[in-house]
Amino acid sequence: MTVREAQLVVAQREFVAEGVVALTLRHPLGEELPHWRPGAHIDVVLGPGRERQYSLCGDPADRRAWRIAVLREPHGRGGSSYLHERVGAGDRIRVRGPRQHFALTPAPRYRFVAGGIGITPILPMLAAAQAAGARWTLLYGGRTRESMAFVAELSRYGDRVTIAPQDESGPLDLDSVLRGIPEGTLVYCCGPGPLLDAMEERCPAGSLHVERFRPKTREHSAEGEFEVVLARSGRTLTVPADASVLDTVRGAGVEVLFSCAEGTCGTCETDVLEGIPDHRDTVLTDAERAAGESMLICVSRCRGKRLVLDL
């Protein structure tokens, strides 16, 4: 998989909600940026081992600008604080991507649900659904109206959008949004883990598409060591019970792109040529896991004794 990397300049910096800054990025020479589709994200490289993923929330048709929105998380890993405090208009930042693990599937009807900063990948999906003539609604929740990004931008859609700050209307009424959904309706949701868990409990199998910011706890098969064959070199490595595939291949001197190391960003996705992965990520769909053609090597393991990877 080819990963584009570039130095982009911050053309505009503006606060779009309490604690949320939007950065508009452009090529320093005004060149066009790679094409992307709604749901895509980019990696922002802040330094060695400091890469963060942010959804593109601008207009895919604008090939000369990318927009991301960053929620400041005081108790996070420092990436959001860095972008809030130390990056301004005119500064350059290094990015990789775009990557797509949350694509909008064509459908006649959609229900969109967003919580907090989860509005960012949903925003361009709304424009795409509108342009395609699909029927759709959005339920958008947050702590307060002031903390919810892009509320003014969403006003153009009228009553298709329901803004539901918790301090005004209480917890999101998911049952009313999901009740009586016509067949063929797809549901897209992004936000904090408890919201996504609640949506998964309520939505029929196959109708829900989610993107998680944090890994989801899953039940897994027993731990144990197994072999990984690196197809490009023919090397065979043993993955211990207490180490990941990523750690093992990097320890052997193999360069592999990675970022979150939690199975949520998709950066380390690797093709599987032989063997059955034990998927532990929150990126791949159920169908992709069943196919077993790729795996996230930062967290996933093997359901047997041997995997052959395209490394």
PDB file of N, CA and C in Angstrom, residues 123-211:
ATOM      1  N   LEU A 123     -19.440  15.016   8.717  1.00  0.00           N
ATOM      2  CA  LEU A 123     -19.746  16.267   8.016  1.00  0.00           C
ATOM      3  C   LEU A 123     -19.678  16.132   6.494  1.00  0.00           C
ATOM      4  N   PRO A 124     -18.590  15.634   5.910  1.00  0.00           N
ATOM      5  CA  PRO A 124     -18.577  15.486   4.443  1.00  0.00           C
ATOM      6  C   PRO A 124     -19.512  14.387   3.947  1.00  0.00           C
ATOM      7  N   MET A 125     -19.865  13.432   4.812  1.00  0.00           N
ATOM      8  CA  MET A 125     -20.836  12.406   4.413  1.00  0.00           C
ATOM      9  C   MET A 125     -22.210  13.023   4.171  1.00  0.00           C
ATOM     10  N   LEU A 126     -22.570  14.000   4.992  1.00  0.00           N
ATOM     11  CA  LEU A 126     -23.864  14.663   4.821  1.00  0.00           C
ATOM     12  C   LEU A 126     -23.932  15.353   3.458  1.00  0.00           C
ATOM     13  N   ALA A 127     -22.852  16.050   3.103  1.00  0.00           N
ATOM     14  CA  ALA A 127     -22.830  16.744   1.811  1.00  0.00           C
ATOM     15  C   ALA A 127     -22.931  15.743   0.668  1.00  0.00           C
ATOM     16  N   ALA A 128     -22.255  14.586   0.805  1.00  0.00           N
ATOM     17  CA  ALA A 128     -22.296  13.570  -0.244  1.00  0.00           C
ATOM     18  C   ALA A 128     -23.684  12.956  -0.356  1.00  0.00           C
ATOM     19  N   ALA A 129     -24.314  12.677   0.777  1.00  0.00           N
ATOM     20  CA  ALA A 129     -25.666  12.120   0.767  1.00  0.00           C
ATOM     21  C   ALA A 129     -26.641  13.110   0.150  1.00  0.00           C
ATOM     22  N   GLN A 130     -26.477  14.378   0.493  1.00  0.00           N
ATOM     23  CA  GLN A 130     -27.347  15.421  -0.056  1.00  0.00           C
ATOM     24  C   GLN A 130     -27.181  15.518  -1.567  1.00  0.00           C
ATOM     25  N   ALA A 131     -25.933  15.503  -2.036  1.00  0.00           N
ATOM     26  CA  ALA A 131     -25.668  15.616  -3.467  1.00  0.00           C
ATOM     27  C   ALA A 131     -26.200  14.416  -4.239  1.00  0.00           C
ATOM     28  N   ALA A 132     -26.221  13.245  -3.581  1.00  0.00           N
ATOM     29  CA  ALA A 132     -26.698  12.029  -4.246  1.00  0.00           C
ATOM     30  C   ALA A 132     -28.212  11.910  -4.230  1.00  0.00           C
ATOM     31  N   GLY A 133     -28.881  12.835  -3.558  1.00  0.00           N
ATOM     32  CA  GLY A 133     -30.340  12.791  -3.502  1.00  0.00           C
ATOM     33  C   GLY A 133     -30.880  11.770  -2.519  1.00  0.00           C
ATOM     34  N   ALA A 134     -30.048  11.310  -1.592  1.00  0.00           N
ATOM     35  CA  ALA A 134     -30.489  10.327  -0.602  1.00  0.00           C
ATOM     36  C   ALA A 134     -31.319  11.016   0.482  1.00  0.00           C
ATOM     37  N   ARG A 135     -32.162  10.235   1.127  1.00  0.00           N
ATOM     38  CA  ARG A 135     -32.892  10.728   2.289  1.00  0.00           C
ATOM     39  C   ARG A 135     -32.028  10.467   3.530  1.00  0.00           C
ATOM     40  N   TRP A 136     -31.909  11.465   4.384  1.00  0.00           N
ATOM     41  CA  TRP A 136     -31.044  11.298   5.545  1.00  0.00           C
ATOM     42  C   TRP A 136     -31.447  12.235   6.671  1.00  0.00           C
ATOM     43  N   THR A 137     -31.039  11.854   7.874  1.00  0.00           N
ATOM     44  CA  THR A 137     -31.160  12.722   9.042  1.00  0.00           C
ATOM     45  C   THR A 137     -29.892  12.573   9.879  1.00  0.00           C
ATOM     46  N   LEU A 138     -29.614  13.577  10.689  1.00  0.00           N
ATOM     47  CA  LEU A 138     -28.478  13.551  11.600  1.00  0.00           C
ATOM     48  C   LEU A 138     -28.943  13.890  13.004  1.00  0.00           C
ATOM     49  N   LEU A 139     -28.548  13.076  13.972  1.00  0.00           N
ATOM     50  CA  LEU A 139     -28.685  13.383  15.397  1.00  0.00           C
ATOM     51  C   LEU A 139     -27.290  13.661  15.922  1.00  0.00           C
ATOM     52  N   TYR A 140     -27.076  14.859  16.448  1.00  0.00           N
ATOM     53  CA  TYR A 140     -25.742  15.310  16.853  1.00  0.00           C
ATOM     54  C   TYR A 140     -25.802  15.743  18.308  1.00  0.00           C
ATOM     55  N   GLY A 141     -25.050  15.024  19.162  1.00  0.00           N
ATOM     56  CA  GLY A 141     -25.044  15.331  20.578  1.00  0.00           C
ATOM     57  C   GLY A 141     -23.687  15.799  21.061  1.00  0.00           C
ATOM     58  N   GLY A 142     -23.690  16.450  22.203  1.00  0.00           N
ATOM     59  CA  GLY A 142     -22.456  16.920  22.831  1.00  0.00           C
ATOM     60  C   GLY A 142     -22.754  17.376  24.239  1.00  0.00           C
ATOM     61  N   ARG A 143     -21.723  17.784  24.957  1.00  0.00           N
ATOM     62  CA  ARG A 143     -21.926  18.224  26.345  1.00  0.00           C
ATOM     63  C   ARG A 143     -22.764  19.499  26.404  1.00  0.00           C
ATOM     64  N   THR A 144     -22.343  20.501  25.638  1.00  0.00           N
ATOM     65  CA  THR A 144     -23.048  21.777  25.573  1.00  0.00           C
ATOM     66  C   THR A 144     -23.057  22.241  24.123  1.00  0.00           C
ATOM     67  N   ARG A 145     -23.939  23.160  23.811  1.00  0.00           N
ATOM     68  CA  ARG A 145     -23.993  23.691  22.451  1.00  0.00           C
ATOM     69  C   ARG A 145     -22.673  24.376  22.092  1.00  0.00           C
ATOM     70  N   GLU A 146     -22.059  25.044  23.070  1.00  0.00           N
ATOM     71  CA  GLU A 146     -20.825  25.766  22.821  1.00  0.00           C
ATOM     72  C   GLU A 146     -19.665  24.823  22.513  1.00  0.00           C
ATOM     73  N   SER A 147     -19.734  23.582  22.984  1.00  0.00           N
ATOM     74  CA  SER A 147     -18.646  22.628  22.766  1.00  0.00           C
ATOM     75  C   SER A 147     -18.793  21.842  21.476  1.00  0.00           C
ATOM     76  N   MET A 148     -19.881  22.053  20.738  1.00  0.00           N
ATOM     77  CA  MET A 148     -20.186  21.248  19.550  1.00  0.00           C
ATOM     78  C   MET A 148     -19.733  21.980  18.284  1.00  0.00           C
ATOM     79  N   ALA A 149     -18.782  21.383  17.578  1.00  0.00           N
ATOM     80  CA  ALA A 149     -18.194  22.016  16.397  1.00  0.00           C
ATOM     81  C   ALA A 149     -19.151  22.001  15.206  1.00  0.00           C
ATOM     82  N   PHE A 150     -19.064  23.038  14.393  1.00  0.00           N
ATOM     83  CA  PHE A 150     -19.727  23.150  13.094  1.00  0.00           C
ATOM     84  C   PHE A 150     -21.261  23.229  13.189  1.00  0.00           C
ATOM     85  N   VAL A 151     -21.788  23.632  14.326  1.00  0.00           N
ATOM     86  CA  VAL A 151     -23.244  23.772  14.460  1.00  0.00           C
ATOM     87  C   VAL A 151     -23.781  24.792  13.465  1.00  0.00           C
ATOM     88  N   ALA A 152     -23.093  25.919  13.317  1.00  0.00           N
ATOM     89  CA  ALA A 152     -23.551  26.943  12.373  1.00  0.00           C
ATOM     90  C   ALA A 152     -23.519  26.416  10.946  1.00  0.00           C
ATOM     91  N   GLU A 153     -22.475  25.646  10.604  1.00  0.00           N
ATOM     92  CA  GLU A 153     -22.354  25.086   9.262  1.00  0.00           C
ATOM     93  C   GLU A 153     -23.488  24.113   8.959  1.00  0.00           C
ATOM     94  N   LEU A 154     -23.941  23.396   9.974  1.00  0.00           N
ATOM     95  CA  LEU A 154     -24.995  22.402   9.800  1.00  0.00           C
ATOM     96  C   LEU A 154     -26.374  23.027   9.640  1.00  0.00           C
ATOM     97  N   SER A 155     -26.516  24.300   9.974  1.00  0.00           N
ATOM     98  CA  SER A 155     -27.831  24.942   9.924  1.00  0.00           C
ATOM     99  C   SER A 155     -28.398  24.997   8.504  1.00  0.00           C
ATOM    100  N   ARG A 156     -27.537  24.887   7.507  1.00  0.00           N
ATOM    101  CA  ARG A 156     -28.015  24.946   6.118  1.00  0.00           C
ATOM    102  C   ARG A 156     -28.898  23.765   5.753  1.00  0.00           C
ATOM    103  N   TYR A 157     -28.819  22.681   6.558  1.00  0.00           N
ATOM    104  CA  TYR A 157     -29.614  21.492   6.258  1.00  0.00           C
ATOM    105  C   TYR A 157     -30.993  21.510   6.919  1.00  0.00           C
ATOM    106  N   GLY A 158     -31.290  22.548   7.656  1.00  0.00           N
ATOM    107  CA  GLY A 158     -32.614  22.675   8.237  1.00  0.00           C
ATOM    108  C   GLY A 158     -32.977  21.563   9.200  1.00  0.00           C
ATOM    109  N   ASP A 159     -34.232  21.090   9.088  1.00  0.00           N
ATOM    110  CA  ASP A 159     -34.720  20.129  10.083  1.00  0.00           C
ATOM    111  C   ASP A 159     -34.225  18.703   9.847  1.00  0.00           C
ATOM    112  N   ARG A 160     -33.366  18.499   8.855  1.00  0.00           N
ATOM    113  CA  ARG A 160     -32.738  17.182   8.727  1.00  0.00           C
ATOM    114  C   ARG A 160     -31.749  16.937   9.868  1.00  0.00           C
ATOM    115  N   VAL A 161     -31.308  18.023  10.502  1.00  0.00           N
ATOM    116  CA  VAL A 161     -30.312  17.933  11.562  1.00  0.00           C
ATOM    117  C   VAL A 161     -30.952  18.256  12.903  1.00  0.00           C
ATOM    118  N   THR A 162     -30.736  17.393  13.885  1.00  0.00           N
ATOM    119  CA  THR A 162     -31.188  17.633  15.251  1.00  0.00           C
ATOM    120  C   THR A 162     -29.962  17.840  16.135  1.00  0.00           C
ATOM    121  N   ILE A 163     -29.832  19.037  16.696  1.00  0.00           N
ATOM    122  CA  ILE A 163     -28.741  19.356  17.610  1.00  0.00           C
ATOM    123  C   ILE A 163     -29.250  19.091  19.023  1.00  0.00           C
ATOM    124  N   ALA A 164     -28.541  18.231  19.765  1.00  0.00           N
ATOM    125  CA  ALA A 164     -29.043  17.787  21.071  1.00  0.00           C
ATOM    126  C   ALA A 164     -27.963  17.877  22.141  1.00  0.00           C
ATOM    127  N   PRO A 165     -27.648  19.091  22.637  1.00  0.00           N
ATOM    128  CA  PRO A 165     -26.683  19.214  23.734  1.00  0.00           C
ATOM    129  C   PRO A 165     -27.232  18.550  24.999  1.00  0.00           C
ATOM    130  N   GLN A 166     -26.387  17.849  25.711  1.00  0.00           N
ATOM    131  CA  GLN A 166     -26.842  17.099  26.877  1.00  0.00           C
ATOM    132  C   GLN A 166     -27.376  18.006  27.969  1.00  0.00           C
ATOM    133  N   ASP A 167     -26.796  19.200  28.128  1.00  0.00           N
ATOM    134  CA  ASP A 167     -27.262  20.084  29.195  1.00  0.00           C
ATOM    135  C   ASP A 167     -28.622  20.705  28.882  1.00  0.00           C
ATOM    136  N   GLU A 168     -29.068  20.581  27.629  1.00  0.00           N
ATOM    137  CA  GLU A 168     -30.378  21.109  27.257  1.00  0.00           C
ATOM    138  C   GLU A 168     -31.432  20.016  27.123  1.00  0.00           C
ATOM    139  N   SER A 169     -31.047  18.859  26.563  1.00  0.00           N
ATOM    140  CA  SER A 169     -32.051  17.835  26.244  1.00  0.00           C
ATOM    141  C   SER A 169     -31.761  16.472  26.839  1.00  0.00           C
ATOM    142  N   GLY A 170     -30.695  16.352  27.656  1.00  0.00           N
ATOM    143  CA  GLY A 170     -30.378  15.068  28.266  1.00  0.00           C
ATOM    144  C   GLY A 170     -29.669  14.139  27.300  1.00  0.00           C
ATOM    145  N   PRO A 171     -29.536  12.849  27.658  1.00  0.00           N
ATOM    146  CA  PRO A 171     -28.851  11.877  26.790  1.00  0.00           C
ATOM    147  C   PRO A 171     -29.548  11.740  25.443  1.00  0.00           C
ATOM    148  N   LEU A 172     -28.790  11.356  24.426  1.00  0.00           N
ATOM    149  CA  LEU A 172     -29.361  11.187  23.095  1.00  0.00           C
ATOM    150  C   LEU A 172     -30.451  10.119  23.104  1.00  0.00           C
ATOM    151  N   ASP A 173     -31.561  10.432  22.454  1.00  0.00           N
ATOM    152  CA  ASP A 173     -32.673   9.478  22.353  1.00  0.00           C
ATOM    153  C   ASP A 173     -32.440   8.611  21.113  1.00  0.00           C
ATOM    154  N   LEU A 174     -31.595   7.594  21.264  1.00  0.00           N
ATOM    155  CA  LEU A 174     -31.241   6.752  20.130  1.00  0.00           C
ATOM    156  C   LEU A 174     -32.418   5.903  19.656  1.00  0.00           C
ATOM    157  N   ASP A 175     -33.266   5.490  20.564  1.00  0.00           N
ATOM    158  CA  ASP A 175     -34.392   4.636  20.189  1.00  0.00           C
ATOM    159  C   ASP A 175     -35.322   5.333  19.202  1.00  0.00           C
ATOM    160  N   SER A 176     -35.569   6.626  19.405  1.00  0.00           N
ATOM    161  CA  SER A 176     -36.464   7.336  18.497  1.00  0.00           C
ATOM    162  C   SER A 176     -35.851   7.483  17.113  1.00  0.00           C
ATOM    163  N   VAL A 177     -34.515   7.648  17.074  1.00  0.00           N
ATOM    164  CA  VAL A 177     -33.838   7.801  15.785  1.00  0.00           C
ATOM    165  C   VAL A 177     -33.853   6.496  15.000  1.00  0.00           C
ATOM    166  N   LEU A 178     -33.724   5.387  15.706  1.00  0.00           N
ATOM    167  CA  LEU A 178     -33.575   4.088  15.043  1.00  0.00           C
ATOM    168  C   LEU A 178     -34.885   3.329  14.900  1.00  0.00           C
ATOM    169  N   ARG A 179     -35.930   3.819  15.511  1.00  0.00           N
ATOM    170  CA  ARG A 179     -37.209   3.117  15.457  1.00  0.00           C
ATOM    171  C   ARG A 179     -37.813   3.197  14.047  1.00  0.00           C
ATOM    172  N   GLY A 180     -38.221   2.056  13.537  1.00  0.00           N
ATOM    173  CA  GLY A 180     -38.930   2.017  12.258  1.00  0.00           C
ATOM    174  C   GLY A 180     -38.102   2.417  11.063  1.00  0.00           C
ATOM    175  N   ILE A 181     -36.816   2.114  11.077  1.00  0.00           N
ATOM    176  CA  ILE A 181     -35.971   2.459   9.930  1.00  0.00           C
ATOM    177  C   ILE A 181     -36.358   1.582   8.736  1.00  0.00           C
ATOM    178  N   PRO A 182     -36.607   2.180   7.575  1.00  0.00           N
ATOM    179  CA  PRO A 182     -36.961   1.380   6.389  1.00  0.00           C
ATOM    180  C   PRO A 182     -35.817   0.462   5.967  1.00  0.00           C
ATOM    181  N   GLU A 183     -36.152  -0.627   5.350  1.00  0.00           N
ATOM    182  CA  GLU A 183     -35.146  -1.552   4.854  1.00  0.00           C
ATOM    183  C   GLU A 183     -34.241  -0.837   3.848  1.00  0.00           C
ATOM    184  N   GLY A 184     -32.953  -1.132   3.906  1.00  0.00           N
ATOM    185  CA  GLY A 184     -32.003  -0.501   3.002  1.00  0.00           C
ATOM    186  C   GLY A 184     -31.368   0.756   3.553  1.00  0.00           C
ATOM    187  N   THR A 185     -31.785   1.168   4.759  1.00  0.00           N
ATOM    188  CA  THR A 185     -31.195   2.346   5.392  1.00  0.00           C
ATOM    189  C   THR A 185     -29.875   1.976   6.053  1.00  0.00           C
ATOM    190  N   LEU A 186     -28.841   2.765   5.819  1.00  0.00           N
ATOM    191  CA  LEU A 186     -27.558   2.560   6.476  1.00  0.00           C
ATOM    192  C   LEU A 186     -27.395   3.573   7.602  1.00  0.00           C
ATOM    193  N   VAL A 187     -26.782   3.116   8.689  1.00  0.00           N
ATOM    194  CA  VAL A 187     -26.587   3.958   9.862  1.00  0.00           C
ATOM    195  C   VAL A 187     -25.090   4.195  10.042  1.00  0.00           C
ATOM    196  N   TYR A 188     -24.701   5.450  10.127  1.00  0.00           N
ATOM    197  CA  TYR A 188     -23.301   5.815  10.342  1.00  0.00           C
ATOM    198  C   TYR A 188     -23.180   6.578  11.657  1.00  0.00           C
ATOM    199  N   CYS A 189     -22.200   6.156  12.474  1.00  0.00           N
ATOM    200  CA  CYS A 189     -22.040   6.761  13.786  1.00  0.00           C
ATOM    201  C   CYS A 189     -20.568   6.911  14.125  1.00  0.00           C
ATOM    202  N   CYS A 190     -20.229   8.041  14.725  1.00  0.00           N
ATOM    203  CA  CYS A 190     -18.871   8.263  15.223  1.00  0.00           C
ATOM    204  C   CYS A 190     -18.970   9.079  16.500  1.00  0.00           C
ATOM    205  N   GLY A 191     -18.159   8.700  17.485  1.00  0.00           N
ATOM    206  CA  GLY A 191     -18.193   9.400  18.760  1.00  0.00           C
ATOM    207  C   GLY A 191     -17.550   8.583  19.843  1.00  0.00           C
ATOM    208  N   PRO A 192     -17.822   8.886  21.097  1.00  0.00           N
ATOM    209  CA  PRO A 192     -17.200   8.156  22.201  1.00  0.00           C
ATOM    210  C   PRO A 192     -17.681   6.711  22.273  1.00  0.00           C
ATOM    211  N   GLY A 193     -16.868   5.864  22.913  1.00  0.00           N
ATOM    212  CA  GLY A 193     -17.147   4.441  22.992  1.00  0.00           C
ATOM    213  C   GLY A 193     -18.531   4.075  23.491  1.00  0.00           C
ATOM    214  N   PRO A 194     -19.013   4.661  24.604  1.00  0.00           N
ATOM    215  CA  PRO A 194     -20.343   4.295  25.096  1.00  0.00           C
ATOM    216  C   PRO A 194     -21.460   4.543  24.081  1.00  0.00           C
ATOM    217  N   LEU A 195     -21.339   5.606  23.288  1.00  0.00           N
ATOM    218  CA  LEU A 195     -22.330   5.865  22.244  1.00  0.00           C
ATOM    219  C   LEU A 195     -22.296   4.769  21.195  1.00  0.00           C
ATOM    220  N   LEU A 196     -21.111   4.384  20.759  1.00  0.00           N
ATOM    221  CA  LEU A 196     -20.993   3.349  19.735  1.00  0.00           C
ATOM    222  C   LEU A 196     -21.486   2.003  20.265  1.00  0.00           C
ATOM    223  N   ASP A 197     -21.191   1.698  21.521  1.00  0.00           N
ATOM    224  CA  ASP A 197     -21.682   0.456  22.121  1.00  0.00           C
ATOM    225  C   ASP A 197     -23.209   0.427  22.129  1.00  0.00           C
ATOM    226  N   ALA A 198     -23.809   1.562  22.493  1.00  0.00           N
ATOM    227  CA  ALA A 198     -25.274   1.644  22.530  1.00  0.00           C
ATOM    228  C   ALA A 198     -25.869   1.482  21.137  1.00  0.00           C
ATOM    229  N   MET A 199     -25.203   2.041  20.134  1.00  0.00           N
ATOM    230  CA  MET A 199     -25.694   1.902  18.766  1.00  0.00           C
ATOM    231  C   MET A 199     -25.596   0.453  18.305  1.00  0.00           C
ATOM    232  N   GLU A 200     -24.509  -0.211  18.642  1.00  0.00           N
ATOM    233  CA  GLU A 200     -24.337  -1.611  18.235  1.00  0.00           C
ATOM    234  C   GLU A 200     -25.393  -2.515  18.863  1.00  0.00           C
ATOM    235  N   GLU A 201     -25.835  -2.172  20.062  1.00  0.00           N
ATOM    236  CA  GLU A 201     -26.872  -2.958  20.725  1.00  0.00           C
ATOM    237  C   GLU A 201     -28.226  -2.798  20.045  1.00  0.00           C
ATOM    238  N   ARG A 202     -28.440  -1.679  19.370  1.00  0.00           N
ATOM    239  CA  ARG A 202     -29.755  -1.358  18.831  1.00  0.00           C
ATOM    240  C   ARG A 202     -29.907  -1.601  17.332  1.00  0.00           C
ATOM    241  N   CYS A 203     -28.801  -1.620  16.600  1.00  0.00           N
ATOM    242  CA  CYS A 203     -28.906  -1.665  15.136  1.00  0.00           C
ATOM    243  C   CYS A 203     -28.871  -3.096  14.605  1.00  0.00           C
ATOM    244  N   PRO A 204     -29.670  -3.380  13.575  1.00  0.00           N
ATOM    245  CA  PRO A 204     -29.630  -4.704  12.941  1.00  0.00           C
ATOM    246  C   PRO A 204     -28.254  -4.984  12.344  1.00  0.00           C
ATOM    247  N   ALA A 205     -27.874  -6.246  12.301  1.00  0.00           N
ATOM    248  CA  ALA A 205     -26.576  -6.628  11.738  1.00  0.00           C
ATOM    249  C   ALA A 205     -26.449  -6.154  10.300  1.00  0.00           C
ATOM    250  N   GLY A 206     -25.316  -5.579   9.982  1.00  0.00           N
ATOM    251  CA  GLY A 206     -25.045  -5.142   8.618  1.00  0.00           C
ATOM    252  C   GLY A 206     -25.471  -3.732   8.292  1.00  0.00           C
ATOM    253  N   SER A 207     -26.277  -3.112   9.161  1.00  0.00           N
ATOM    254  CA  SER A 207     -26.758  -1.765   8.845  1.00  0.00           C
ATOM    255  C   SER A 207     -25.877  -0.671   9.430  1.00  0.00           C
ATOM    256  N   LEU A 208     -25.105  -0.995  10.475  1.00  0.00           N
ATOM    257  CA  LEU A 208     -24.358   0.021  11.204  1.00  0.00           C
ATOM    258  C   LEU A 208     -22.900   0.078  10.772  1.00  0.00           C
ATOM    259  N   HIS A 209     -22.413   1.309  10.569  1.00  0.00           N
ATOM    260  CA  HIS A 209     -21.001   1.562  10.281  1.00  0.00           C
ATOM    261  C   HIS A 209     -20.500   2.552  11.326  1.00  0.00           C
ATOM    262  N   VAL A 210     -19.396   2.209  12.006  1.00  0.00           N
ATOM    263  CA  VAL A 210     -18.894   3.081  13.057  1.00  0.00           C
ATOM    264  C   VAL A 210     -17.397   3.324  12.877  1.00  0.00           C
ATOM    265  N   GLU A 211     -16.929   4.392  13.496  1.00  0.00           N
ATOM    266  CA  GLU A 211     -15.497   4.642  13.604  1.00  0.00           C
ATOM    267  C   GLU A 211     -15.201   4.964  15.056  1.00  0.00           C
TER     268      GLU A 211
END
